[in-house]
Amino acid sequence: ELQEKLQDSKANRVLIGACMPYVYTEKLQELGEAVGLHPALMDVVDIRTTVFPGRNGDKEQAGRDIRSTIAMGIGTLKGTDPLPVPTTPIIQKALVMGGGIAGMTAALAIADHGFEVGLVEQAEELGGNVRLLHRTLEGYSPQDLLENTISRVEKHPHIHVYKKARVIHSQGRVGRFITTIEKAEGAGETLEHGVAVLATGAHEAKTESYSYGKSEAIVTQHELEQKLEDGTMNPANLGVVAMIQCVDSREEPRNYCSRICCASALKNALYLKEQNPEIQVYIFYRDIMAYGFMETYYTRARQAGVLFIQYEVSEKPQVTVENGRPRISAIDPILGREIVLHPDLLVLSTGIVAGDQKKLALVPSTGVIPGDHKKLADMFGVEVDNDGFFQEAESKWRPVDFMKEGIFMCGIAHSPSSITESIAQAEAAAQRALRILSSERLAAGGVVAEVRHSLCSLCEQCIAACPYGARWYDEDTDKIVVDVLMCQGCGSCAAVCPNSASVLLGYRDQQMFEVIDDALEGAF
């Protein structure tokens, strides 16, 4: 009926009083195509929700609220002048930093869609932390997955691998980045790309707690796994094994849970019991993080005879070394008294670290020193959190995006996670990148900022106020420039501009004054 009325009339604006405006987006587009109206000239205002004061009983007040809402909608539409949506050309290539399982998965997911990918890895070989893992909690071999993934990457016609290389400079914005990498021989190479994926990983933390380094019988979880794999440690020769969880974790200055430490402890404890059922395994813990289906393996460990002893931060286990063998004293909360162990082996779960190099670990088995996430973040204009991991734009709605458009993250560079979680996150980051790469030109959002250069005094307050880094001073033109793809239309620049030189397209001053007048007329 509405379509028929519009075709028979000369109306050039449509305002619908209904509920939940976002429900009608697709319908309005269909209506616009049918009657030849631009979608910006049609709008829906909400007159049904209970947020209006007086809706519960006061019909007169409710009527005034509805009339005021409709009047404001009319005022907005009257001043609307639909303009062409700005677009920007896209370099349909991607750059992935980090050749671990997350970086390789992201690179493959993008390259399989036919786009060129540059994969930069600082180490001599691809693989990252998965090279240190030889079994999963479920009993699978990460090395089989790693070998298959590396083979696919190195044989893929659209992936160009740069080993023993590092990023030394990057500039640009979504659709066109220019990044310089330095290769092992000292030569530099400049890469142009439309998107970037940061998958630079993290590492097992080093520690000096619990007498680590004072005895060969005190190792970390990674070191234990490596020793079991290369045969330098035989479970048949072990009688008592103790593990301590949350080493230097969940307290300052590293006040976060690394999530995978409990899984590693359960994995290694179950493996030891399988190889030698006579081994006594004790795990000192604060909280066992056996989330999801991992609870099954926690139950299996208890059924296998692994003893779990909880401790409080104020009463941590005390470890000394006597004749080259660790001695552990701790309070058993069930017995209510002190117990003393003399294990053949003490295994420490030290957690995952990333960010500032002063806080990062040297992995003894490989000698790999992790890169500085903060330096890389500064190069690309993105953020890291207080713990040195990359900071996502929003944990629920944009978990692999940065605030800066066109740059994404995945793997344990974002946060400690399992292999399965890292792969899922890498595929999500690739999907977000493909959203941009799949078009030769990328359209900006419906509401973006612009600069009235005749009024602009170049005070640069708008640059400081922009939370998305979408504005900068162009020295060549002596003007403030807006990146329409990065601009999210928040209006911060317009709010701080003293000259009204910064404005949002579709929100002219006179238009907003009319909306305010309509609202006040309804109120009084």
GROMACS .gro file of C-alpha atoms in nm, residues 7-179:
model
  173
    7GLN     CA    1   0.403   0.602  -0.689
    8ASP     CA    2   0.080   0.804  -0.711
    9SER     CA    3   0.215   1.103  -0.518
   10LYS     CA    4   0.496   1.355  -0.552
   11ALA     CA    5   0.643   1.272  -0.208
   12ASN     CA    6   1.023   1.267  -0.200
   13ARG     CA    7   1.065   1.169   0.166
   14VAL     CA    8   0.924   0.876   0.369
   15LEU     CA    9   0.901   0.863   0.747
   16ILE     CA   10   0.753   0.553   0.912
   17GLY     CA   11   0.644   0.550   1.275
   18ALA     CA   12   0.693   0.195   1.402
   19CYS     CA   13   0.936   0.013   1.630
   20MET     CA   14   1.297  -0.105   1.624
   21PRO     CA   15   1.425   0.089   1.319
   22TYR     CA   16   1.706  -0.157   1.241
   23VAL     CA   17   1.448  -0.426   1.157
   24TYR     CA   18   1.334  -0.227   0.853
   25THR     CA   19   1.670  -0.163   0.685
   26GLU     CA   20   1.630  -0.428   0.416
   27LYS     CA   21   1.262  -0.342   0.358
   28LEU     CA   22   1.345   0.026   0.309
   29GLN     CA   23   1.608  -0.065   0.051
   30GLU     CA   24   1.352  -0.273  -0.138
   31LEU     CA   25   1.099   0.010  -0.117
   32GLY     CA   26   1.356   0.263  -0.240
   33GLU     CA   27   1.440   0.050  -0.542
   34ALA     CA   28   1.070   0.005  -0.622
   35VAL     CA   29   0.976   0.375  -0.607
   36GLY     CA   30   1.310   0.529  -0.707
   37LEU     CA   31   1.394   0.691  -0.370
   38HIS     CA   32   1.741   0.699  -0.215
   39PRO     CA   33   1.749   0.498   0.113
   40ALA     CA   34   1.881   0.806   0.294
   41LEU     CA   35   1.550   0.981   0.218
   42MET     CA   36   1.356   0.718   0.414
   43ASP     CA   37   1.365   0.659   0.785
   44VAL     CA   38   1.189   0.474   1.066
   45VAL     CA   39   1.133   0.624   1.412
   46ASP     CA   40   1.046   0.420   1.718
   47ILE     CA   41   0.711   0.514   1.870
   48ARG     CA   42   0.631   0.186   2.042
   49THR     CA   43   0.899   0.102   2.298
   50THR     CA   44   0.835   0.162   2.665
   51VAL     CA   45   1.130   0.396   2.707
   52PHE     CA   46   0.904   0.698   2.663
   53PRO     CA   47   0.808   0.846   3.000
   54GLY     CA   48   0.436   0.830   3.065
   55ARG     CA   49   0.370   0.531   2.840
   56ASN     CA   50   0.246   0.334   3.139
   57GLY     CA   51  -0.092   0.499   3.190
   58ASP     CA   52  -0.048   0.865   3.093
   59LYS     CA   53  -0.188   0.861   2.740
   60GLU     CA   54  -0.166   1.240   2.700
   61GLN     CA   55   0.207   1.241   2.781
   62ALA     CA   56   0.262   0.941   2.556
   63GLY     CA   57   0.090   1.122   2.270
   64ARG     CA   58   0.316   1.425   2.315
   65ASP     CA   59   0.622   1.200   2.313
   66ILE     CA   60   0.513   1.030   1.993
   67ARG     CA   61   0.438   1.361   1.820
   68SER     CA   62   0.775   1.498   1.931
   69THR     CA   63   0.956   1.189   1.803
   70ILE     CA   64   0.782   1.208   1.466
   71ALA     CA   65   0.851   1.582   1.442
   72MET     CA   66   1.221   1.521   1.505
   73GLY     CA   67   1.223   1.251   1.238
   74ILE     CA   68   1.061   1.492   0.991
   75GLY     CA   69   1.317   1.760   1.078
   76THR     CA   70   1.599   1.516   1.009
   77LEU     CA   71   1.457   1.403   0.675
   78LYS     CA   72   1.377   1.755   0.556
   79GLY     CA   73   1.744   1.853   0.574
   80THR     CA   74   1.881   1.527   0.436
   81ASP     CA   75   2.080   1.560   0.117
   82PRO     CA   76   2.199   1.216   0.001
   83LEU     CA   77   2.550   1.230  -0.135
   84PRO     CA   78   2.749   0.965  -0.320
   85VAL     CA   79   2.924   0.728  -0.078
   86PRO     CA   80   3.302   0.789  -0.090
   87THR     CA   81   3.510   0.493  -0.209
   88THR     CA   82   3.880   0.409  -0.195
   89PRO     CA   83   4.082   0.175  -0.422
   90ILE     CA   84   4.208  -0.144  -0.258
   91ILE     CA   85   4.543  -0.316  -0.311
   92GLN     CA   86   4.418  -0.675  -0.320
   93LYS     CA   87   4.713  -0.824  -0.134
   94ALA     CA   88   4.761  -0.922   0.230
   95LEU     CA   89   5.058  -0.919   0.467
   96VAL     CA   90   5.070  -1.172   0.751
   97MET     CA   91   5.329  -1.127   1.024
   98GLY     CA   92   5.416  -1.446   1.208
   99GLY     CA   93   5.469  -1.794   1.067
  100GLY     CA   94   5.318  -1.994   1.351
  101ILE     CA   95   5.008  -2.209   1.315
  102ALA     CA   96   4.781  -1.901   1.339
  103GLY     CA   97   4.973  -1.697   1.083
  104MET     CA   98   4.999  -1.986   0.837
  105THR     CA   99   4.628  -2.068   0.874
  106ALA     CA  100   4.532  -1.705   0.807
  107ALA     CA  101   4.766  -1.688   0.507
  108LEU     CA  102   4.621  -2.008   0.359
  109ALA     CA  103   4.262  -1.896   0.414
  110ILE     CA  104   4.328  -1.570   0.226
  111ALA     CA  105   4.544  -1.723  -0.048
  112ASP     CA  106   4.290  -1.998  -0.116
  113HIS     CA  107   4.055  -1.721  -0.235
  114GLY     CA  108   4.309  -1.618  -0.498
  115PHE     CA  109   4.474  -1.320  -0.326
  116GLU     CA  110   4.850  -1.269  -0.293
  117VAL     CA  111   4.987  -1.304   0.061
  118GLY     CA  112   5.326  -1.207   0.202
  119LEU     CA  113   5.413  -1.417   0.509
  120VAL     CA  114   5.691  -1.273   0.725
  121GLU     CA  115   5.860  -1.497   0.984
  122GLN     CA  116   6.149  -1.388   1.204
  123ALA     CA  117   6.279  -1.740   1.274
  124GLU     CA  118   6.468  -1.965   1.033
  125GLU     CA  119   6.171  -2.201   0.998
  126LEU     CA  120   5.794  -2.175   1.003
  127GLY     CA  121   5.598  -2.331   1.288
  128GLY     CA  122   5.633  -2.106   1.590
  129ASN     CA  123   5.538  -2.255   1.926
  130VAL     CA  124   5.383  -2.567   1.775
  131ARG     CA  125   5.738  -2.689   1.708
  132LEU     CA  126   5.771  -2.727   2.086
  133LEU     CA  127   5.454  -2.936   2.120
  134HIS     CA  128   5.450  -3.311   2.056
  135ARG     CA  129   5.105  -3.413   2.173
  136THR     CA  130   4.773  -3.254   2.256
  137LEU     CA  131   4.547  -3.321   2.549
  138GLU     CA  132   4.324  -3.524   2.318
  139GLY     CA  133   4.618  -3.741   2.210
  140TYR     CA  134   4.676  -3.598   1.862
  141SER     CA  135   5.015  -3.510   1.714
  142PRO     CA  136   5.065  -3.136   1.652
  143GLN     CA  137   5.371  -3.222   1.443
  144ASP     CA  138   5.157  -3.394   1.180
  145LEU     CA  139   4.937  -3.083   1.157
  146LEU     CA  140   5.244  -2.861   1.145
  147GLU     CA  141   5.416  -3.061   0.870
  148ASN     CA  142   5.102  -3.059   0.656
  149THR     CA  143   5.042  -2.686   0.710
  150ILE     CA  144   5.402  -2.587   0.631
  151SER     CA  145   5.392  -2.800   0.316
  152ARG     CA  146   5.072  -2.631   0.199
  153VAL     CA  147   5.211  -2.283   0.271
  154GLU     CA  148   5.544  -2.335   0.096
  155LYS     CA  149   5.381  -2.491  -0.210
  156HIS     CA  150   5.097  -2.240  -0.240
  157PRO     CA  151   5.135  -2.027  -0.555
  158HIS     CA  152   4.984  -1.718  -0.392
  159ILE     CA  153   5.192  -1.718  -0.071
  160HIS     CA  154   5.539  -1.559  -0.065
  161VAL     CA  155   5.730  -1.663   0.248
  162TYR     CA  156   5.999  -1.436   0.396
  163LYS     CA  157   6.199  -1.629   0.658
  164LYS     CA  158   6.455  -1.470   0.890
  165ALA     CA  159   6.288  -1.137   0.815
  166ARG     CA  160   6.132  -0.867   1.027
  167VAL     CA  161   5.917  -0.559   0.976
  168ILE     CA  162   6.110  -0.237   1.026
  169HIS     CA  163   5.857   0.020   0.905
  170SER     CA  164   5.497   0.047   0.794
  171GLN     CA  165   5.270   0.330   0.692
  172GLY     CA  166   4.937   0.376   0.522
  173ARG     CA  167   4.572   0.300   0.579
  174VAL     CA  168   4.318   0.036   0.498
  175GLY     CA  169   4.337  -0.051   0.130
  176ARG     CA  170   4.692   0.077   0.085
  177PHE     CA  171   4.972  -0.005   0.328
  178ILE     CA  172   5.342   0.021   0.246
  179THR     CA  173   5.557  -0.200   0.469
   0.00000   0.00000   0.00000
